[in-house]
Amino acid sequence: MRSWRSAQGLRAAGVSMAVLGLMASGCGGDGGGAGAGGKVEIRYSWWGGQERAEMINKTIALFEKKNPGIEVKTDFQDYENFWKKFNTQASAGNAPDVFQNSVAFLRKYDDKRVLLDLNAQVKAGNLSMENFRAGLEKAGDVQGKLLGVPVGGNTFALVYNPAEYKKVGVTPAEGWTWDQYNAAIEKISDGGKLAGDSGHGGIMYLYDLVLRQQDKAFFTEDGLGFTEADLKDWWTKHHDQTKAGLYTDPKKAEQAKPTSALSKDLSAGEFTWDNFLVRYTSETKVPLALAPVPTTDGKRTGQYISSLMLSGSARTKHPKEVAQFIDFMVHDPEVGKIMGYDRGVLATNEQFEAYEPVGVSAQIAEYEKKVADNVEPITPHPAGADIAEAAFLRIATDVVMGTTSVDDGVKQFFSEAKTALGS
Amino acid sequence: MGTAMTDLQAPAPPIRDESSEQPSTSGRRPAAARRRARGESLAGYLFMSPWIAGFVLLTAGPMLASLYLAFTDYNLFDTPQWVGLDNFTELFGDPRWQKSVEVTTSYVVVGTPLKLAAALGVALLLTKKRRGQGFYRAAFYAPSLVGASVSIAIVWRALFSDDAIVDRTQKIFGVDVGGWIGDPDMVIYALVALTVWQFGAPMVIFLAGLKQVPRELYEAAEVDGAGAWRRFRSITLPMISPVLFFNLLLETIHSFQIFASAYVVTNSKCGPADAGLVYTCYLYEQGWTNLRMGYASAMAWMLLITVGLVTAVLFWSQRRWVHYEEDAR
């Protein structure tokens, strides 16, 4: 068509394009090891919000200053997306060298040979497992393998609005019962514009405590520790109380996310981990407080100390540096001062003593001190527990929204949990 | 009608015309010309090579892999275990899969016609010559440029949430259904509204199609006393039917693949109560959260087959309602 169409020119252009294409695709490889200036580079990722990231970045700056030979690259997402990204990376053999972890994932990723057994590093003296509070050093132990090191301990609690409770004349205290609790939220819901509770039918950790109060548990080592009849009771009660207006309208609670219904002033209380008090109080002006989980018999709460941990990747090329990094993060007093109780009450004595809790953190410390005498050992979660937990929450929402009947929901949960837990 | 539309990559003719009009190149030619032709085709292939490499490595390869994985149990970490048709039989007994099919079907069936109607309606308004025509066209097209982005989905979530602008506006008119995002009955309409709002791309194609309709037909019809509706039904619609067909086809396929907007608008839960569980969302969850890549692959192939079938039905249906000028000759 046009005169410039010379085969010669086209050929030259084509060749150079192809070469460019190959270069672009071929040169993206990752050095994966030594960083700038011969430093060892390790990657660290966690889940959480911007505030946590800022604190963690401070601790990393401190670590790099004290360990000039190690450079730390960071990455963070929210909880859900963290695990999606992690799965992609880990399955490609490219998991971050160090990452945040929790009890729900230990067995899952141990089964998939993703987690580094840190025992060898403890023996080599690169990581100390001494001086942990309240038996926390055992939190990351799975059948003799050390798969995670706790950075903080947290306990389940009722985060509540004391002013609303005062109005109805109820003081939540050690040993209070579910009957007292139900009476309280009924009064609150009747009286004011707030619902008594954000709704808790789908909170696996709370149901776990309720089951433990009855000598059962949510998970056994390889399956579910309760029956369809148990769950039917739990969800029926929850469904009825939602209809009666004792809980926040689930539609509204859904839309408040990622903010909680409590901190959106849609309810007077919410069951969650005690360290969430830090986040919730930053989201609302209403003063909030912590109360223990109600009991069935006036004594047993079933509570245990859970924890966020740091784990290493089994494929890391720098296990020694990973161990040094974890050691620094859990023992260095400065790190404790920076992090506070963002990830739970600090796990080691060094950090616990270095950090002077004020305000909200003082509330958490006081609460933990009170419940510490009564905590029980944690139930290990089987592989697939995270998926069963997600299904539990989702189906509970279906039930309270009325899109699924209680019976169908219970059947569906047991079927999905069976698939997830492979039992 | 093809020539004047080439700047917009004339949608209709390529579907129909194939390459039958190309002159045969098999005749005897001098050696020099043959060499030149070879050189040209080589250059052509070289130019295409990045695309071909991309297609083979990033599309064809993964497709074959996923076809294999669809018949396996694969959790990303361990070697895939051959399970035959198990994944497919499991699909049909999976209530959440059925739910995702329902949600996606209603999204496609409700969203696509509304989007096309909006696109055609606005295109009709914008064909008339008026001042600032270029501005209006750009303004209406803009949402489809930014529409696929995550940021828009976040804005959408903010608009349709409880006590947000849509909720408050409804209340002014005495309608109190609360926010749409948390309501299992409403969330799908928030997603439909988002896709309808992005009608810009089909609109531009409609505009091009409308320009091709010969003025004389309207003039003749007006002389015969045909009203606006009659002219639209008897002239405009048949004359732009190839463009309509093209848009319908593309938008239908596109709708089946909805993911990002549903994922973001529903806060990565595709809920509440699975009400926003579009097909790809469930696929993604099975693959990346539940680590069931074999199952997810089986789902992907079911989607491909379904979209293929729907496309085939649309192609079959076009003889009944799509009017090509060549046929009339």
PDB file of C-alpha atoms in Angstrom, chain B residues 5 8-9 11 115-120 122-123 126 136-148 194-209 243-244 246-248 250-251 254:
ATOM      1  CA  MET B   5     -16.320   1.785  10.197  1.00  0.00           C
ATOM      2  CA  LEU B   8     -13.584   1.456  15.041  1.00  0.00           C
ATOM      3  CA  GLN B   9     -12.596  -2.017  13.999  1.00  0.00           C
ATOM      4  CA  PRO B  11     -17.499  -5.293  14.525  1.00  0.00           C
ATOM      5  CA  LYS B 115     -26.388  -2.343  29.812  1.00  0.00           C
ATOM      6  CA  LEU B 116     -27.106  -2.671  26.090  1.00  0.00           C
ATOM      7  CA  ALA B 117     -30.317  -0.699  26.448  1.00  0.00           C
ATOM      8  CA  ALA B 118     -28.459   2.058  28.259  1.00  0.00           C
ATOM      9  CA  ALA B 119     -25.710   2.017  25.641  1.00  0.00           C
ATOM     10  CA  LEU B 120     -28.155   2.161  22.745  1.00  0.00           C
ATOM     11  CA  VAL B 122     -27.434   7.130  25.046  1.00  0.00           C
ATOM     12  CA  ALA B 123     -25.963   6.412  21.602  1.00  0.00           C
ATOM     13  CA  LEU B 126     -25.611  11.371  20.986  1.00  0.00           C
ATOM     14  CA  TYR B 136     -20.757  14.235  25.964  1.00  0.00           C
ATOM     15  CA  ARG B 137     -19.384  11.243  24.131  1.00  0.00           C
ATOM     16  CA  ALA B 138     -16.188  11.354  26.135  1.00  0.00           C
ATOM     17  CA  ALA B 139     -18.067  11.880  29.381  1.00  0.00           C
ATOM     18  CA  PHE B 140     -20.314   8.883  28.802  1.00  0.00           C
ATOM     19  CA  TYR B 141     -17.420   6.759  27.680  1.00  0.00           C
ATOM     20  CA  ALA B 142     -15.220   7.611  30.658  1.00  0.00           C
ATOM     21  CA  PRO B 143     -16.824   5.227  33.184  1.00  0.00           C
ATOM     22  CA  SER B 144     -15.911   2.211  31.066  1.00  0.00           C
ATOM     23  CA  LEU B 145     -12.307   3.316  31.025  1.00  0.00           C
ATOM     24  CA  VAL B 146     -12.054   3.436  34.787  1.00  0.00           C
ATOM     25  CA  GLY B 147     -14.848   0.994  35.485  1.00  0.00           C
ATOM     26  CA  ALA B 148     -12.828  -2.171  35.752  1.00  0.00           C
ATOM     27  CA  LEU B 194     -22.104  -1.044  38.296  1.00  0.00           C
ATOM     28  CA  THR B 195     -21.972  -2.897  35.001  1.00  0.00           C
ATOM     29  CA  VAL B 196     -24.819  -0.869  33.481  1.00  0.00           C
ATOM     30  CA  TRP B 197     -22.984   2.293  34.404  1.00  0.00           C
ATOM     31  CA  GLN B 198     -20.047   1.105  32.319  1.00  0.00           C
ATOM     32  CA  PHE B 199     -21.981   1.158  29.062  1.00  0.00           C
ATOM     33  CA  GLY B 200     -19.400   3.330  27.278  1.00  0.00           C
ATOM     34  CA  ALA B 201     -17.726   0.673  25.145  1.00  0.00           C
ATOM     35  CA  PRO B 202     -20.892  -0.749  23.555  1.00  0.00           C
ATOM     36  CA  MET B 203     -22.179   2.815  23.249  1.00  0.00           C
ATOM     37  CA  VAL B 204     -19.265   3.827  21.035  1.00  0.00           C
ATOM     38  CA  ILE B 205     -19.867   0.806  18.846  1.00  0.00           C
ATOM     39  CA  PHE B 206     -23.571   1.630  18.633  1.00  0.00           C
ATOM     40  CA  LEU B 207     -22.682   5.189  17.659  1.00  0.00           C
ATOM     41  CA  ALA B 208     -20.600   3.894  14.785  1.00  0.00           C
ATOM     42  CA  GLY B 209     -23.407   1.585  13.734  1.00  0.00           C
ATOM     43  CA  VAL B 243     -23.759  -4.185  15.724  1.00  0.00           C
ATOM     44  CA  LEU B 244     -26.357  -5.120  18.300  1.00  0.00           C
ATOM     45  CA  PHE B 246     -21.775  -7.993  18.246  1.00  0.00           C
ATOM     46  CA  ASN B 247     -22.383  -6.024  21.433  1.00  0.00           C
ATOM     47  CA  LEU B 248     -24.719  -8.654  22.811  1.00  0.00           C
ATOM     48  CA  LEU B 250     -19.268  -9.450  23.764  1.00  0.00           C
ATOM     49  CA  GLU B 251     -21.198  -8.186  26.758  1.00  0.00           C
ATOM     50  CA  HIS B 254     -17.920 -10.388  29.527  1.00  0.00           C
TER      51      HIS B 254
END
